[in-house]
mmCIF file of C-alpha atoms in Angstrom:
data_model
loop_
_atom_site.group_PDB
_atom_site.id
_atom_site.type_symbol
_atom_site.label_atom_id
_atom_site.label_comp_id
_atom_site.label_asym_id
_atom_site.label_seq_id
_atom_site.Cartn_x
_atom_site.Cartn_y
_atom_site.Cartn_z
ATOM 1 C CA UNK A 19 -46.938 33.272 -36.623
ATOM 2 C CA UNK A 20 -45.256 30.527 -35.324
ATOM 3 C CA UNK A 21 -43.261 29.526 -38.081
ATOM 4 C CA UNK A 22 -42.281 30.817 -41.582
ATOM 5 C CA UNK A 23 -44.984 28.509 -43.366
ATOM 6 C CA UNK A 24 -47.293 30.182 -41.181
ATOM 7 C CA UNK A 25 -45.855 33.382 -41.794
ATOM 8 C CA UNK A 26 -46.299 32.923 -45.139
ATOM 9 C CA UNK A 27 -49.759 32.195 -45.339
ATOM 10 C CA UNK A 28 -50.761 35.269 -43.073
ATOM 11 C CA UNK A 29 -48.865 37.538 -46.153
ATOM 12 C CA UNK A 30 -50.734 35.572 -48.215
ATOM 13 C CA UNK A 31 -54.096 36.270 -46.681
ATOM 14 C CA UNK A 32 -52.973 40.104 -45.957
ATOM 15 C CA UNK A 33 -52.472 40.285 -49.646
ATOM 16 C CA UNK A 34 -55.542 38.612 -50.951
ATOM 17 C CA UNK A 35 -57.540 40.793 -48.271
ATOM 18 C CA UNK A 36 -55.774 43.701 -49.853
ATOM 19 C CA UNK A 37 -56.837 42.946 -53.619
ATOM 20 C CA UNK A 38 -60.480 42.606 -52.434
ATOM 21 C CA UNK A 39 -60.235 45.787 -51.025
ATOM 22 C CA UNK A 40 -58.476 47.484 -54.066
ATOM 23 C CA UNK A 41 -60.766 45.836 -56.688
ATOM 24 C CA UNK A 42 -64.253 46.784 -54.523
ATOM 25 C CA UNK A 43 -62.727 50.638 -53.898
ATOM 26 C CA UNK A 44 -61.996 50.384 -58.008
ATOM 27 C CA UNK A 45 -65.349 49.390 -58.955
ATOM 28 C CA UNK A 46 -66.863 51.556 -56.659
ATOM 29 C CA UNK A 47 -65.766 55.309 -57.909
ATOM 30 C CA UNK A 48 -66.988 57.265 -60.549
ATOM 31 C CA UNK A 49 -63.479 59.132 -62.001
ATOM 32 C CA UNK A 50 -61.549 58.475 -64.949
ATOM 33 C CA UNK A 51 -60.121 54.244 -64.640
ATOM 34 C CA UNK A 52 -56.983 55.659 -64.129
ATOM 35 C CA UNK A 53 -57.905 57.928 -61.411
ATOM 36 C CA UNK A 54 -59.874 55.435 -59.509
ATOM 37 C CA UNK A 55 -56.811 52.708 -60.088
ATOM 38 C CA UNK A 56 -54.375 55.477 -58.249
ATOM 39 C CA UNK A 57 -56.714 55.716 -55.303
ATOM 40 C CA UNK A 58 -57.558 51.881 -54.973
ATOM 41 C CA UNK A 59 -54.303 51.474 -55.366
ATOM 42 C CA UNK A 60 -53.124 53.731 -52.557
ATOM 43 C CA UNK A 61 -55.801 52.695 -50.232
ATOM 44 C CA UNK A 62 -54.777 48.495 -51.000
ATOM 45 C CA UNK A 63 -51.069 50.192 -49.822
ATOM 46 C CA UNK A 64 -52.426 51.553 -46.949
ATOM 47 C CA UNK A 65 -54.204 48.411 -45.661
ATOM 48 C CA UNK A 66 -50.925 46.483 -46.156
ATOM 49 C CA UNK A 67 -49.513 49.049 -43.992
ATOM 50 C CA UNK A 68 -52.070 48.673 -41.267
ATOM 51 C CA UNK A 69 -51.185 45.002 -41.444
ATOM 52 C CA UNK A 70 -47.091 45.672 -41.110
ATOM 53 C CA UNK A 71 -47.814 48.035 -37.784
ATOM 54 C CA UNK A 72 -49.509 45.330 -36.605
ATOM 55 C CA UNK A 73 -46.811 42.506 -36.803
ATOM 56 C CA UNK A 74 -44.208 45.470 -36.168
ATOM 57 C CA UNK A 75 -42.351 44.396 -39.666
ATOM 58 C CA UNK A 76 -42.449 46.880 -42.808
ATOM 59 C CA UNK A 77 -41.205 43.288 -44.804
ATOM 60 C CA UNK A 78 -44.684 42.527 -44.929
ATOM 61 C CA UNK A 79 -45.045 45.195 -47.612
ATOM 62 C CA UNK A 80 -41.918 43.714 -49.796
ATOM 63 C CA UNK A 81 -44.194 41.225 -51.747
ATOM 64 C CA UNK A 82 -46.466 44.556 -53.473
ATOM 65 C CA UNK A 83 -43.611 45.724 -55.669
ATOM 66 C CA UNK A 84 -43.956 42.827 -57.690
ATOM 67 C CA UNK A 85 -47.368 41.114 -56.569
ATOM 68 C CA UNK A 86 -49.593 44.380 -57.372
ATOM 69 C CA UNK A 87 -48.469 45.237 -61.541
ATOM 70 C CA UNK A 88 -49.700 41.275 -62.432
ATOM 71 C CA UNK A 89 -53.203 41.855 -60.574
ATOM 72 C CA UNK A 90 -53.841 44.959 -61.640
ATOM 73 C CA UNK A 91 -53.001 44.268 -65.308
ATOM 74 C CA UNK A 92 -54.450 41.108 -64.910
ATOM 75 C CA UNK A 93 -57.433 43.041 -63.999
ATOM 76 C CA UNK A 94 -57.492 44.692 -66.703
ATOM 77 C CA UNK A 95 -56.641 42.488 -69.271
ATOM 78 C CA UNK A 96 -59.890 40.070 -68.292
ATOM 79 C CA UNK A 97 -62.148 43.031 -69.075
ATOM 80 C CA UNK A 98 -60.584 44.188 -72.386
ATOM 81 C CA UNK A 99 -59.930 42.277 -75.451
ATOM 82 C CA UNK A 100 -55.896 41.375 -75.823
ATOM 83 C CA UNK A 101 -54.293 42.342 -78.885
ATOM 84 C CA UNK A 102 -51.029 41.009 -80.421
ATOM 85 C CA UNK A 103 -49.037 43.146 -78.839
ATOM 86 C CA UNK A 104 -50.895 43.589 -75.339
ATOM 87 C CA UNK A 105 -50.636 39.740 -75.071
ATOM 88 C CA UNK A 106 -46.916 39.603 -74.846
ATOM 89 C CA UNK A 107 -46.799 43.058 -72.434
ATOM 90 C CA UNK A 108 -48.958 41.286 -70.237
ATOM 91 C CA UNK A 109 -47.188 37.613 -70.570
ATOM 92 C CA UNK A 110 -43.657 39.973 -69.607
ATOM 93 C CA UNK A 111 -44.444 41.681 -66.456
ATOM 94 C CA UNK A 112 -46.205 38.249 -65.731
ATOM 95 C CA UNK A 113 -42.838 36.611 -65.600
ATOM 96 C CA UNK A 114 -41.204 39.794 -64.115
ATOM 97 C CA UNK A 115 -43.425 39.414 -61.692
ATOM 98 C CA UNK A 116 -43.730 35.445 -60.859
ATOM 99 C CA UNK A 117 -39.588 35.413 -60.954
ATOM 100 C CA UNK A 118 -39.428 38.653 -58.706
ATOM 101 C CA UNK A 119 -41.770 37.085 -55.689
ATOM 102 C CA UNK A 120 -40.657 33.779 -56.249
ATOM 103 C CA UNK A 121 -37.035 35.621 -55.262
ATOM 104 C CA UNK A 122 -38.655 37.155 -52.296
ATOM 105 C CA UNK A 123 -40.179 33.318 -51.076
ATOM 106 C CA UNK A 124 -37.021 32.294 -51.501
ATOM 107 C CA UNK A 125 -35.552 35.071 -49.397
ATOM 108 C CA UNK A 126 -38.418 35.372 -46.488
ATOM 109 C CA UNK A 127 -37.482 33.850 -43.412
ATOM 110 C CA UNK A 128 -40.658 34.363 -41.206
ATOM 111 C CA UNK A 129 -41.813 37.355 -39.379
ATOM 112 C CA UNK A 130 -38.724 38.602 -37.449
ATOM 113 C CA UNK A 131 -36.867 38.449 -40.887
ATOM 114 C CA UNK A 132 -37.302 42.642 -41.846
ATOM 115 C CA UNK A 133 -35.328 44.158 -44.665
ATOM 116 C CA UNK A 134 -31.886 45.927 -43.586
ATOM 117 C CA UNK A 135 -32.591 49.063 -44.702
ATOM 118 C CA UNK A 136 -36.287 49.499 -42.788
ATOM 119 C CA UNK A 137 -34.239 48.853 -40.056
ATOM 120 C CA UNK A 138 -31.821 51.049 -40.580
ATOM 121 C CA UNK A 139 -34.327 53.598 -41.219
ATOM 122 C CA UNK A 140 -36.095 53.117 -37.961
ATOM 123 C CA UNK A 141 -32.889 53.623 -36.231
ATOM 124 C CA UNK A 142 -32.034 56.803 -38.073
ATOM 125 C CA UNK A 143 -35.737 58.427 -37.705
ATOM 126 C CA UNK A 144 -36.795 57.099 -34.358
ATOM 127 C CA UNK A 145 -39.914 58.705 -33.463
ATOM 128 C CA UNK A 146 -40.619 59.922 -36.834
ATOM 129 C CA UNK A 147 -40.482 55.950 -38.400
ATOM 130 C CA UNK A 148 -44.201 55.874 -38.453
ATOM 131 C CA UNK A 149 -44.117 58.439 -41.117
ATOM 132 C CA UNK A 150 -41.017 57.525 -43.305
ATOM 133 C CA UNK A 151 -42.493 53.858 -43.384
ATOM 134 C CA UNK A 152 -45.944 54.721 -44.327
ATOM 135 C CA UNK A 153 -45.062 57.595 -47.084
ATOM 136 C CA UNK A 154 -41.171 56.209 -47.898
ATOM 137 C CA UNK A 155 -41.146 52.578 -47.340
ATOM 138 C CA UNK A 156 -45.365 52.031 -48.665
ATOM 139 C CA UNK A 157 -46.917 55.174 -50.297
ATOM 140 C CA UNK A 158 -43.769 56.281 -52.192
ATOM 141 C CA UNK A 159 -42.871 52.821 -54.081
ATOM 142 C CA UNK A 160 -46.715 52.093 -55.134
ATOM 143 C CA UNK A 161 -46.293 55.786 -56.832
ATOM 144 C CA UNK A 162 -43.630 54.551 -58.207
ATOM 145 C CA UNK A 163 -44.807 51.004 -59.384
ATOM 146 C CA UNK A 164 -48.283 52.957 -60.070
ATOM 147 C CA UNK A 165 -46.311 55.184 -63.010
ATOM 148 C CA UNK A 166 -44.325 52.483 -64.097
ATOM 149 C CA UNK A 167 -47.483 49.947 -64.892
ATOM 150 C CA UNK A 168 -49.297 52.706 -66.602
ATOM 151 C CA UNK A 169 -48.327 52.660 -69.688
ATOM 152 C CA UNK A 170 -49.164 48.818 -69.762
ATOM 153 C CA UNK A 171 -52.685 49.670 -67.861
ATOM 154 C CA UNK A 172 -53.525 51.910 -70.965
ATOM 155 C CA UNK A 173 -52.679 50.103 -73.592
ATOM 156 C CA UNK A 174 -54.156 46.965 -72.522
ATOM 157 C CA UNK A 175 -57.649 49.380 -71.804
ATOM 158 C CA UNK A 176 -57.392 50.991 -74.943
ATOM 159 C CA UNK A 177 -56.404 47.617 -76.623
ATOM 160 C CA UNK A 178 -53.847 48.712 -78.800
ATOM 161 C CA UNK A 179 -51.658 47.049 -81.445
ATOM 162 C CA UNK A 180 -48.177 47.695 -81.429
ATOM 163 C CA UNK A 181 -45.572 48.103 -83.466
ATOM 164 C CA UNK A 182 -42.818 45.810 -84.751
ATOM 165 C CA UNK A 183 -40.862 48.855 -82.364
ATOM 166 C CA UNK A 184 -43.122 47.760 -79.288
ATOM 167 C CA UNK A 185 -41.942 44.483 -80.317
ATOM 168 C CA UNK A 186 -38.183 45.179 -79.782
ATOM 169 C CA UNK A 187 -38.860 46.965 -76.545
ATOM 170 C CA UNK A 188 -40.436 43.480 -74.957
ATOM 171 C CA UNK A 189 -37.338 41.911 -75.860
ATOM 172 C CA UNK A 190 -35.576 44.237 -74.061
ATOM 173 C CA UNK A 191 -38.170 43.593 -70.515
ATOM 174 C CA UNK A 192 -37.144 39.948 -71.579
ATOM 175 C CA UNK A 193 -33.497 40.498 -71.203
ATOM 176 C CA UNK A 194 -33.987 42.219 -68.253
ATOM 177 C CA UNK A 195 -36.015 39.379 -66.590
ATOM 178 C CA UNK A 196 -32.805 36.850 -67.523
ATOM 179 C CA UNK A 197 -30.150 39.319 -66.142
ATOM 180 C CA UNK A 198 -32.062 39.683 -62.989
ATOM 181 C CA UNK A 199 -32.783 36.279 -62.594
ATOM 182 C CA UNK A 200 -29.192 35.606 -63.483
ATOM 183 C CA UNK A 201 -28.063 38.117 -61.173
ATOM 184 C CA UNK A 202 -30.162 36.785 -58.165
ATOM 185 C CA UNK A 203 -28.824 33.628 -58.779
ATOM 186 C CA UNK A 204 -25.471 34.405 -58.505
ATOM 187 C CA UNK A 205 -25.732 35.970 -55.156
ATOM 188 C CA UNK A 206 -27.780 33.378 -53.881
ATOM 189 C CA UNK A 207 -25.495 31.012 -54.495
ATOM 190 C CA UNK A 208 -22.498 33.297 -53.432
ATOM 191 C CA UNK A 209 -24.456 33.232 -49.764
ATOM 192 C CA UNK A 210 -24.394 29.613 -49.787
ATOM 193 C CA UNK A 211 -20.835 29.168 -49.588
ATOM 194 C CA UNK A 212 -21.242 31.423 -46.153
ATOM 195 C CA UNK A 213 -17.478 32.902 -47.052
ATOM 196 C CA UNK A 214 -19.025 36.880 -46.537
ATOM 197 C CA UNK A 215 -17.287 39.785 -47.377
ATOM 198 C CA UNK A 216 -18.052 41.120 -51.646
ATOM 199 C CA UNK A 217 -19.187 38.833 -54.219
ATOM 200 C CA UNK A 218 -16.826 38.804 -56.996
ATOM 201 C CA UNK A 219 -18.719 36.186 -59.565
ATOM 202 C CA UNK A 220 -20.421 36.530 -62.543
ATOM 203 C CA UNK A 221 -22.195 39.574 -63.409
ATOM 204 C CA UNK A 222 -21.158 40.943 -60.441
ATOM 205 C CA UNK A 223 -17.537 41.516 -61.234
ATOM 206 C CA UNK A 224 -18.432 43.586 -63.549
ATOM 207 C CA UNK A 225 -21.037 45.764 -62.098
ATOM 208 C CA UNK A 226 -22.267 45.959 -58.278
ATOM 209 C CA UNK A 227 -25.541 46.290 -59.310
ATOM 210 C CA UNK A 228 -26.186 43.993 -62.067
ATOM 211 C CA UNK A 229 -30.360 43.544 -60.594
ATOM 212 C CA UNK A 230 -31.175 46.518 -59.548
ATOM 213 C CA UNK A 231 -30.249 47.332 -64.164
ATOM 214 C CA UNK A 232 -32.679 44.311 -64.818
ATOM 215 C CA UNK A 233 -35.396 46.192 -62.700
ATOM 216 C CA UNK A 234 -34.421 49.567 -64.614
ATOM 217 C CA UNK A 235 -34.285 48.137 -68.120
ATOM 218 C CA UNK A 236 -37.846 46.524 -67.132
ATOM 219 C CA UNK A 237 -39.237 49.585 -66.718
ATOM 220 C CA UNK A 238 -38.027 51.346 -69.777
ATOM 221 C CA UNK A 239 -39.138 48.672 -71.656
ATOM 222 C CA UNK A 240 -42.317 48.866 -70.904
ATOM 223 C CA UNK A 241 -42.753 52.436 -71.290
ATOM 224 C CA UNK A 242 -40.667 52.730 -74.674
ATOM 225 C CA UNK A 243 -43.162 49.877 -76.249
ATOM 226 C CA UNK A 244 -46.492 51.929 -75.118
ATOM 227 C CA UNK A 245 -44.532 54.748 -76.753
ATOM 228 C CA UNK A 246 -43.807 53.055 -80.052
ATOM 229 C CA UNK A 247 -47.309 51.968 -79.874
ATOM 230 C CA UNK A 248 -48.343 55.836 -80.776
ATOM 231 C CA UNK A 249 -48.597 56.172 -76.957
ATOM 232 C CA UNK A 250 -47.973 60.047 -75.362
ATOM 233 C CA UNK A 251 -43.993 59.894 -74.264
ATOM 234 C CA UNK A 252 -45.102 61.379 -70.853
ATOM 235 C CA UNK A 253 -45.865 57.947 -69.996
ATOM 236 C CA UNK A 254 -42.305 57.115 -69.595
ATOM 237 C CA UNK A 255 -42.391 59.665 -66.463
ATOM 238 C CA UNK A 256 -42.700 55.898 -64.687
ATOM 239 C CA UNK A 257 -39.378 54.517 -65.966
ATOM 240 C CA UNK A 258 -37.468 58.009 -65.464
ATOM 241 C CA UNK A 259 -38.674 58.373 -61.982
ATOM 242 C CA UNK A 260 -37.921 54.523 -61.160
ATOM 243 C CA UNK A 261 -34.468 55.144 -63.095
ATOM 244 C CA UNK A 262 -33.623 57.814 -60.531
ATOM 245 C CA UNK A 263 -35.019 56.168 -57.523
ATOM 246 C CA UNK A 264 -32.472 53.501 -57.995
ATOM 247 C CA UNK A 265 -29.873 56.053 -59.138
ATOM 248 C CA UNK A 266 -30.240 58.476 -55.885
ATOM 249 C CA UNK A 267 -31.609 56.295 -52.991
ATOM 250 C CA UNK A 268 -31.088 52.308 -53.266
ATOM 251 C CA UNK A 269 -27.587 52.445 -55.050
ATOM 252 C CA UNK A 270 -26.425 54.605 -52.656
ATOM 253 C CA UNK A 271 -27.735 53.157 -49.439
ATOM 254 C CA UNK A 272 -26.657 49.725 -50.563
ATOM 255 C CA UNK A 273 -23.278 51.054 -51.063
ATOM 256 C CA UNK A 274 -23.015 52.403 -47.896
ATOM 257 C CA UNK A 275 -23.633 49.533 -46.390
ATOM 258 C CA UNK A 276 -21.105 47.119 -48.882
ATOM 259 C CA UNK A 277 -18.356 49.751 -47.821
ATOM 260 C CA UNK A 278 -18.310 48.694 -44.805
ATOM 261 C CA UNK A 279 -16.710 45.177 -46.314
ATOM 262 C CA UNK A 280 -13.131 44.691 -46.935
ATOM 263 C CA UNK A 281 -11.977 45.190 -50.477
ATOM 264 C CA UNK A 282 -14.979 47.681 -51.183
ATOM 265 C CA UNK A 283 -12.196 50.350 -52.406
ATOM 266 C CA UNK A 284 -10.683 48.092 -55.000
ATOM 267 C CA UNK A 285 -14.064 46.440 -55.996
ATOM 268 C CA UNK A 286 -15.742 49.812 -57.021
ATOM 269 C CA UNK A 287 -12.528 50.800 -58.242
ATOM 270 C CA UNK A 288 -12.717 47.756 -60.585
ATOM 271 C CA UNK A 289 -16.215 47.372 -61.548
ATOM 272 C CA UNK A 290 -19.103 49.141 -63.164
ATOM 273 C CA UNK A 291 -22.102 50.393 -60.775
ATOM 274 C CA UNK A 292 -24.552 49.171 -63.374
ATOM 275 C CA UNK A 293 -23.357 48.134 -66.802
ATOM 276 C CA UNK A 294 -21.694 44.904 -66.396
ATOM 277 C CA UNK A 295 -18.746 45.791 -69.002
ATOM 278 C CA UNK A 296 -15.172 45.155 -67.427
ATOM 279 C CA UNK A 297 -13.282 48.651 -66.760
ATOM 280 C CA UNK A 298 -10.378 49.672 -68.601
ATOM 281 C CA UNK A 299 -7.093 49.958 -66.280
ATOM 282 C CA UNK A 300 -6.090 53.426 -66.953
ATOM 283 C CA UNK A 301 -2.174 53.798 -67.777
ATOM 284 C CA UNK A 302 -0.026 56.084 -65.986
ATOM 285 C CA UNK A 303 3.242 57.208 -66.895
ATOM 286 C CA UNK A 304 5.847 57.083 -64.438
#
């Protein structure tokens, strides 16, 4: 691993070794499809993890969040017969998905590149890293992506129809691809200039957080549509969980780390965490 095309072919090969694994551990058990998609799920997560031990790089797990929802639906979707509305579900997180690892191509720069905050975890938890990065970095996120795909991995089973509702809520997984996509642009290109300190462009003078909304509104999206569909509401457990993961851990952490930058008082002062609506100075009387 040489260099980062190389790099990038051994995730490529870790992942494609991964969804033979998943799909023959799937195909294998007895239990309920949903039941047997959890624990081939898990146990694809698991050999990724082997994989990131071995090149001593949690990163290598990065690509799952968005690589695993568009085979497993995919999956899906080739044994079951698409509907009018399961069509466009599955078309959405398609593009959620392509857009999302296309971002983290963009991003990867080979196999000493490893995301701040595993590193900041392995400094924090020293001995005990081997456990936060199998159950907090790997197991806990595929939970997460696991409840968040479910709704769409029912209704595409049970090859449902839709409402003109379900509809409306695929616009809204729409919007959130553009605004993250927007969003990722904007920083991107903010890195370019290699000025540092807080970007201050675009969506991101008004909220700090303008992608990490696009990956929440995703989410609810998907849920609300299986739930218009006639679809049981405790399948929006997914969005509310990933809703308060981003709420109570990444926020947080990545605001930690932008306060470190000069201006960070004034720029929170001024801006929205994740709605990107200008504040309204409040007046003071002297």
């Amino acid at each position: 691993m040489k260099t980062r095309l190389t790099s990038f072919g051994m995730i490529c090969t870790v992942y494609a070794a991964a969804t033979v694994c998943g799909v023959a551990i799937y195909l294998a058990l007895p239990f309920d499809y949903r039941i047997s998609l959890l624990i081939a799920d898990v146990c694809a997560t698991v050999f990724v993890f082997f994989f990131s031990v071995i090149f001593r790089n949690a990163s290598v797990y990065d690509p799952y969040w968005s690589v695993a929802p568009i085979i497993i639906l995919t999956g899906f979707a080739l044994t079951s017969r698409l509907t009018a509305y399961t069509l466009p579900l599955l078309f959405v997180v398609w593009i959620w998905g392509l857009r999302l690892t296309a971002n983290w191509a963009y991003t990867f720069h080979g196999p000493k590149y490893e995301d701040w905050r595993y590193q900041m975890l392995r400094e924090k938890t020293g001995s005990f890293y081997p456990i936060v990065n199998l159950f907090g970095i790997h197991l806990f996120p595929t939970l997460v992506v696991y409840a968040c795909i479910l709704p769409a991995v029912v209704a595409i089973h049970e090859e449902r129809t839709g409402t003109l509702l379900s509809f409306v809520c695929l616009l809204i997984c729409l919007f959130a691809v553009i605004l993250q996509g927007v969003a990722d642009y904007e920083m991107h290109r903010f890195r370019r200039r290699g000025t540092g300190g807080l970007i201050r462009d675009g969506l991101w003078k008004y909220a700090r957080h303008p992608n990490y909304l696009g990956e929440i509104l995703m989410w609810w999206g998907v849920g609300l549509s299986f739930v218009a569909s006639g679809g049981s509401v405790f399948c929006l457990a997914g969005a509310v969980i990933n809703h308060l993961m981003f709420l109570f851990i990444s926020i947080p952490m990545a605001d930690k780390r932008q306060s470190q930058k000069k201006g960070w008082d004034g720029y929170r002062a001024e801006t929205r965490m994740l709605i990107p609506v200008k504040k309204r100075r409040s007046l003071h009387r002297a």
